[in-house]
Short mmCIF file of C-alpha atoms in Angstrom, two decimals:
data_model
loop_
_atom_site.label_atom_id
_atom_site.label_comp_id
_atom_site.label_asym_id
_atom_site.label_seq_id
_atom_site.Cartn_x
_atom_site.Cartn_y
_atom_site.Cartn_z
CA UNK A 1 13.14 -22.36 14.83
CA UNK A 2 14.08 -22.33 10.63
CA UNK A 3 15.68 -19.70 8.77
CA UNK A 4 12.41 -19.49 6.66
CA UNK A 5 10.31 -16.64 7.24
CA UNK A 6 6.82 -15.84 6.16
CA UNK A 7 4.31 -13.05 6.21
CA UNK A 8 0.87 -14.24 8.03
CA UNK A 9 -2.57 -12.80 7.75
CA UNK A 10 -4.04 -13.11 11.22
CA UNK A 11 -6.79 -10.29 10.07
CA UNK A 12 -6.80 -7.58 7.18
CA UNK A 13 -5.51 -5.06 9.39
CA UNK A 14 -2.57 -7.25 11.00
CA UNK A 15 -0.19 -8.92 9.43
CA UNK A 16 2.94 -10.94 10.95
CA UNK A 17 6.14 -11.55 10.16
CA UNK A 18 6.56 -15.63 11.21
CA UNK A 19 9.12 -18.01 11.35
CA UNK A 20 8.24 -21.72 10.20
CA UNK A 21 9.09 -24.51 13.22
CA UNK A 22 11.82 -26.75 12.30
CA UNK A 23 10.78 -28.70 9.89
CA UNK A 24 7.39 -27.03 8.87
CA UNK A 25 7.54 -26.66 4.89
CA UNK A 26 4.68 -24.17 4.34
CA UNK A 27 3.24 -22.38 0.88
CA UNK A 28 1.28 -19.39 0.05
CA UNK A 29 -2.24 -19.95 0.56
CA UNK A 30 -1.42 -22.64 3.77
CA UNK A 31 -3.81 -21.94 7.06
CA UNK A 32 -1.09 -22.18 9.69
CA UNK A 33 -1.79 -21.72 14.08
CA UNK A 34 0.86 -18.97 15.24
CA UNK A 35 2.15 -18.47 18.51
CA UNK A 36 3.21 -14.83 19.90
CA UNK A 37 2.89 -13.30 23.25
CA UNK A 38 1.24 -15.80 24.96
CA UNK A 39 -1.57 -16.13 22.37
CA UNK A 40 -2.61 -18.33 19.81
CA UNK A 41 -3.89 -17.31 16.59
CA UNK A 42 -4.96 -18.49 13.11
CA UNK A 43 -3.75 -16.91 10.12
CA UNK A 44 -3.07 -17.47 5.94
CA UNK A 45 0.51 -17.85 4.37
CA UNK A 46 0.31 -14.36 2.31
CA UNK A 47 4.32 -14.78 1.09
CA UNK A 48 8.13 -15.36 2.12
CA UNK A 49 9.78 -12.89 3.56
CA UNK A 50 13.23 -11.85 4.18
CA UNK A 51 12.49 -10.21 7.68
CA UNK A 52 15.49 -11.35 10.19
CA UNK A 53 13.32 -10.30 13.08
CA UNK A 54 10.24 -12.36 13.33
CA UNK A 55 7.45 -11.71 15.50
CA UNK A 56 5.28 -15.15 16.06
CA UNK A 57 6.36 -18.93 15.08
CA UNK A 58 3.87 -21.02 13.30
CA UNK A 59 3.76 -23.93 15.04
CA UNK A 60 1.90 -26.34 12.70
CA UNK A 61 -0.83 -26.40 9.78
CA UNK A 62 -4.19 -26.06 11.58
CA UNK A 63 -5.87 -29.44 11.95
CA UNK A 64 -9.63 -30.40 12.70
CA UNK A 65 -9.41 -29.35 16.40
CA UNK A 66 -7.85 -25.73 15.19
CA UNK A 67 -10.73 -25.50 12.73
CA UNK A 68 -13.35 -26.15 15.51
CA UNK A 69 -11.78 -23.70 18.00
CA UNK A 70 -11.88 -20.40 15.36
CA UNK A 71 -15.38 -21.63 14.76
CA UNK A 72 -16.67 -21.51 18.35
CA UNK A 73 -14.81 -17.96 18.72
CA UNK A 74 -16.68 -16.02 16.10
CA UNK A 75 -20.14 -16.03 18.36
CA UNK A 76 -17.81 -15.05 21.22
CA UNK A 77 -16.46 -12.08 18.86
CA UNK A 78 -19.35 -11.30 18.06
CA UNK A 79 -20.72 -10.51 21.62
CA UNK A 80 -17.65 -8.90 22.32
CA UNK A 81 -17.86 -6.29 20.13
CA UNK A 82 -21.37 -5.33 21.02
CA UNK A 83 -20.45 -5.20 24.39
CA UNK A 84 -17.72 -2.86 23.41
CA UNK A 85 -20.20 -0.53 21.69
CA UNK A 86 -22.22 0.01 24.34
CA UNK A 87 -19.09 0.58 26.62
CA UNK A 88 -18.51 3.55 23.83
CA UNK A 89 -21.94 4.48 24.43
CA UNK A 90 -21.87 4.58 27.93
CA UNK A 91 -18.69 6.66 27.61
CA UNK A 92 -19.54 8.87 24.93
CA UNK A 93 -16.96 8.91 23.12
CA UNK A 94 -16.52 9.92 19.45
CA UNK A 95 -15.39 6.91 17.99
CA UNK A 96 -16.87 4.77 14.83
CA UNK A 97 -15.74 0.82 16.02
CA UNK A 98 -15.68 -0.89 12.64
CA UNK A 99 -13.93 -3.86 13.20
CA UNK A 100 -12.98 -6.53 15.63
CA UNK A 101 -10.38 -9.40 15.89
CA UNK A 102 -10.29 -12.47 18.59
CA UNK A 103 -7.29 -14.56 18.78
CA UNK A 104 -7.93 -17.92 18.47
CA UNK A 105 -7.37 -18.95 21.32
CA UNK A 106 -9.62 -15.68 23.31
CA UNK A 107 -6.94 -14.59 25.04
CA UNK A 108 -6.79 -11.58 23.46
CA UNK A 109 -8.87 -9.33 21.48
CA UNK A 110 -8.16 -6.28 19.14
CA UNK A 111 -10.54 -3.30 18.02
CA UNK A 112 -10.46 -1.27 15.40
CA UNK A 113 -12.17 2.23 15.35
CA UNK A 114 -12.11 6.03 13.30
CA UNK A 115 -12.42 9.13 15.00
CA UNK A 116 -11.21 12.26 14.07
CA UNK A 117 -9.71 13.28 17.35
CA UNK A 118 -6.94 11.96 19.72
CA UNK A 119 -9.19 9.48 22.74
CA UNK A 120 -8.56 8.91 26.09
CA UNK A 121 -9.80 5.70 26.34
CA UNK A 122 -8.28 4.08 29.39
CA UNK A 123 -10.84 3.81 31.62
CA UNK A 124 -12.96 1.71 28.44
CA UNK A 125 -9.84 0.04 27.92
CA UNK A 126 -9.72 -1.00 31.76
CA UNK A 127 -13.91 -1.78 31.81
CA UNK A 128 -13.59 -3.69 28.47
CA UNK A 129 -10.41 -5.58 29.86
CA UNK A 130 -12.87 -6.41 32.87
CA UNK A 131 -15.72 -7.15 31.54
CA UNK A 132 -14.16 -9.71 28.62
CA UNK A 133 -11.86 -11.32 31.11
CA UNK A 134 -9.04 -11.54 28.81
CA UNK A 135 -6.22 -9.51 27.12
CA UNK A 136 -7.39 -6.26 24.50
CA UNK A 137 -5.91 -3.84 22.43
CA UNK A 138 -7.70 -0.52 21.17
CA UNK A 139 -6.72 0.53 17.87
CA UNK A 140 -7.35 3.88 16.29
CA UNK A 141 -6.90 3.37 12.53
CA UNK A 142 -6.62 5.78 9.26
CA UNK A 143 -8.60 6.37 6.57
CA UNK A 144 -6.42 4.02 4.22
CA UNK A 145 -6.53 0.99 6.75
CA UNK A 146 -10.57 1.60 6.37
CA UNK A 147 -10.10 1.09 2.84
CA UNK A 148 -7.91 -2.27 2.92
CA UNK A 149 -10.45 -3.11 5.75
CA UNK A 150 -13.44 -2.65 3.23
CA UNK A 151 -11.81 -3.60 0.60
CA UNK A 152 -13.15 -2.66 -3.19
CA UNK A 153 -12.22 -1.95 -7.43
CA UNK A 154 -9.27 0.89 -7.92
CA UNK A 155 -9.85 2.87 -10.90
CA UNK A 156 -7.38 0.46 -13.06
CA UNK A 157 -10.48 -1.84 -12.56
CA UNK A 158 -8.39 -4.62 -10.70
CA UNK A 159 -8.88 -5.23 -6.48
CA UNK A 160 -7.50 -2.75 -4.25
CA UNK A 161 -3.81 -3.18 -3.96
CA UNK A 162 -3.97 -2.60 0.04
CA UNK A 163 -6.44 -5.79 -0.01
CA UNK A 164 -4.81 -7.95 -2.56
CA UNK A 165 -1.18 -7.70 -1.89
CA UNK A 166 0.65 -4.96 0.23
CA UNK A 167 1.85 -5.60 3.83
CA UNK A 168 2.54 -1.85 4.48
CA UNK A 169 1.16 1.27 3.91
CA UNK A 170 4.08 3.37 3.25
CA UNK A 171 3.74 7.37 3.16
CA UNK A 172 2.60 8.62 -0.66
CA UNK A 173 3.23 12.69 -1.14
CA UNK A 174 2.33 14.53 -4.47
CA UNK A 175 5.65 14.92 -5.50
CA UNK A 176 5.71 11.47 -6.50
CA UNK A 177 2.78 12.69 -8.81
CA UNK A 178 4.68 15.95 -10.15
CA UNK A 179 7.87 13.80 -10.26
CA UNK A 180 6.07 11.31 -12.97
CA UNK A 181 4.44 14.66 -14.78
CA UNK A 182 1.57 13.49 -13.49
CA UNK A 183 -0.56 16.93 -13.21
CA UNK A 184 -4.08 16.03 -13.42
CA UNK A 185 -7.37 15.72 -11.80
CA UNK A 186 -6.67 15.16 -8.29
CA UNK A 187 -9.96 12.50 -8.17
CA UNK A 188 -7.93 10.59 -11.07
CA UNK A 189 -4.93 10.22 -8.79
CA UNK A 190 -6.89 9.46 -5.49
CA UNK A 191 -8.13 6.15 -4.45
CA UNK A 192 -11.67 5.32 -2.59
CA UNK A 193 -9.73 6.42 0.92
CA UNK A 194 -9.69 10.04 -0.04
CA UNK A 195 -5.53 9.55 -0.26
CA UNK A 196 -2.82 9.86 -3.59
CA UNK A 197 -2.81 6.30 -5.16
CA UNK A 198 -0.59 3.32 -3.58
CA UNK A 199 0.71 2.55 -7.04
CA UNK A 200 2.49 6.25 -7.87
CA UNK A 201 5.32 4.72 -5.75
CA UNK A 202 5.60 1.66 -8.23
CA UNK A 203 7.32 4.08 -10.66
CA UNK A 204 8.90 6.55 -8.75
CA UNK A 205 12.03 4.58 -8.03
CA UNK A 206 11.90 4.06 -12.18
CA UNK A 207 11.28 7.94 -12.53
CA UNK A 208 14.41 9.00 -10.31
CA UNK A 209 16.02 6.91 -12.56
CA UNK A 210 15.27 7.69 -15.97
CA UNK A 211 14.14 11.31 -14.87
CA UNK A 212 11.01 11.82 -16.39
CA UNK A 213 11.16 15.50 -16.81
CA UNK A 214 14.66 15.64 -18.75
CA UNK A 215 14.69 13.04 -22.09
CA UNK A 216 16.13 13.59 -25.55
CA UNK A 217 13.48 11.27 -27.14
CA UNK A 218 10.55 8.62 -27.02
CA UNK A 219 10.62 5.36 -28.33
CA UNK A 220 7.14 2.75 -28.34
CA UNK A 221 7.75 -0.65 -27.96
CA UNK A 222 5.55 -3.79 -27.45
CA UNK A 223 5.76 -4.76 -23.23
CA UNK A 224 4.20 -7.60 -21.66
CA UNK A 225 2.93 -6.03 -18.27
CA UNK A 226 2.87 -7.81 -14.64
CA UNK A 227 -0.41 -9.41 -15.55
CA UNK A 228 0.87 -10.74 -18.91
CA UNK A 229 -1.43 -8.75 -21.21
CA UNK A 230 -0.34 -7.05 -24.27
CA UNK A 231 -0.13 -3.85 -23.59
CA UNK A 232 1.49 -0.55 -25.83
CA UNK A 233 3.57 1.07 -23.18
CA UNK A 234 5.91 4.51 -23.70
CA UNK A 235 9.33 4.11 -23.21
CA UNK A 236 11.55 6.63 -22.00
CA UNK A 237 15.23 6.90 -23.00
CA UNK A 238 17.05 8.16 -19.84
CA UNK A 239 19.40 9.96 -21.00
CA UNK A 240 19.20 13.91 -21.12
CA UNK A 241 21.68 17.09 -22.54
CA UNK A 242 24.40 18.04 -20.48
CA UNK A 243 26.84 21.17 -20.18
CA UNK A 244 29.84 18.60 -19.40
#
């Protein structure tokens, strides 16, 4: 194995920290077969990473074969997942499935449901395990993985940021809000999952920093922001009175 490590989209709920086989030069954007527990999976080259404890290996840059093989497991996925519903069915239990994943290689197969209480679902897990011949995982999810998994606009206009870039979902609380003197309409600080906003933690670090409740003046300047627009941004001076 290299010393260069990537982060791999398998699906939009999971992705994997890799590391490249020797002498695999890979770029963002590069369809790469990964091999982890057994299994064998597709995924997309999202970024580097600087993770020292990779999960999977990519192995090689998929080829025509690789192509062929995710191909003829979609119609198997498919299937699968209906089965799976009507094992819910039969079971009754309160769960919404909205998503599925197949490996590759159909050795194993992940899905995703919502619920609002904590399942028992071993015995489906057992049946589905049975009746699909092959390895599966059962995933409760969150309200904000629903949203990445959906997908949509933010309020800034621009693709979610769970979709288009993050790897992790960290924790958000309203204190980053109140920390940024951010006291408004809870809807304008809320994305489409119901939660605060991924991006208040963008400038929180900057907040603690400059402390946005405590400066001596205000000063405008001209900023290029992370999408190179022109934009008229208020800069805060960090410094504040002090008894010393």
């Amino acid at each position: 194995m290299s010393d260069k490590h990537y982060i791999v989209e398998c699906h939009s709920l999971m992705r994997i920290m890799a590391t490249a086989a020797v002498g695999l030069e890979l770029e963002p954007g590069d369809m790469v077969v990964l091999r982890f527990k057994g299994c064998e999976d597709i995924g997309v080259v999202k970024s580097r990473s600087d993770d020292a404890q990779p999960k999977a290996i990519a192995i090689r840059k998929v080829n025509a074969d690789d192509i062929r093989m995710l191909e003829e497991t979609k119609p198997w996925e498919a299937q699968a997942i209906e089965k799976f519903k009507n094992l819910v069915k039969e079971y009754s239990l309160p769960m919404r499935v909205v998503d599925v994943h197949a490996w590759a290689d159909r050795q194993k197969i992940a899905f995703y449901f919502l619920s609002e209480h904590r399942l028992d679902f071993r015995k489906l897990h057992k049946e589905t395990s049975l009746l699909l011949d092959c390895r599966v995982v059962i995933k409760q999810i969150g309200i904000r993985d629903h949203a990445r998994l959906v997908g949509g606009l933010g309020h800034c206009g621009r693709p979610l940021c769970c979709t288009a870039f993050l790897s992790e979902l960290k924790p958000i609380s309203l204190r980053s809000a109140r920390r940024q003197n951010l006291y408004v309409n809870p809807e304008k600080i809320s994305g489409m999952c119901g939660r605060l906003l991924c991006c208040l933690r963008y400038e929180e670090d900057a907040g603690c920093r400059l402390d946005f409740s405590h400066h001596d003046y205000k000063e405008y300047e001209e900023v290029a922001d992370i999408f190179n627009e022109e934009e008229e941004w208020e800069m805060l001076k960090g410094s504040r009175d002090s008894d010393d």
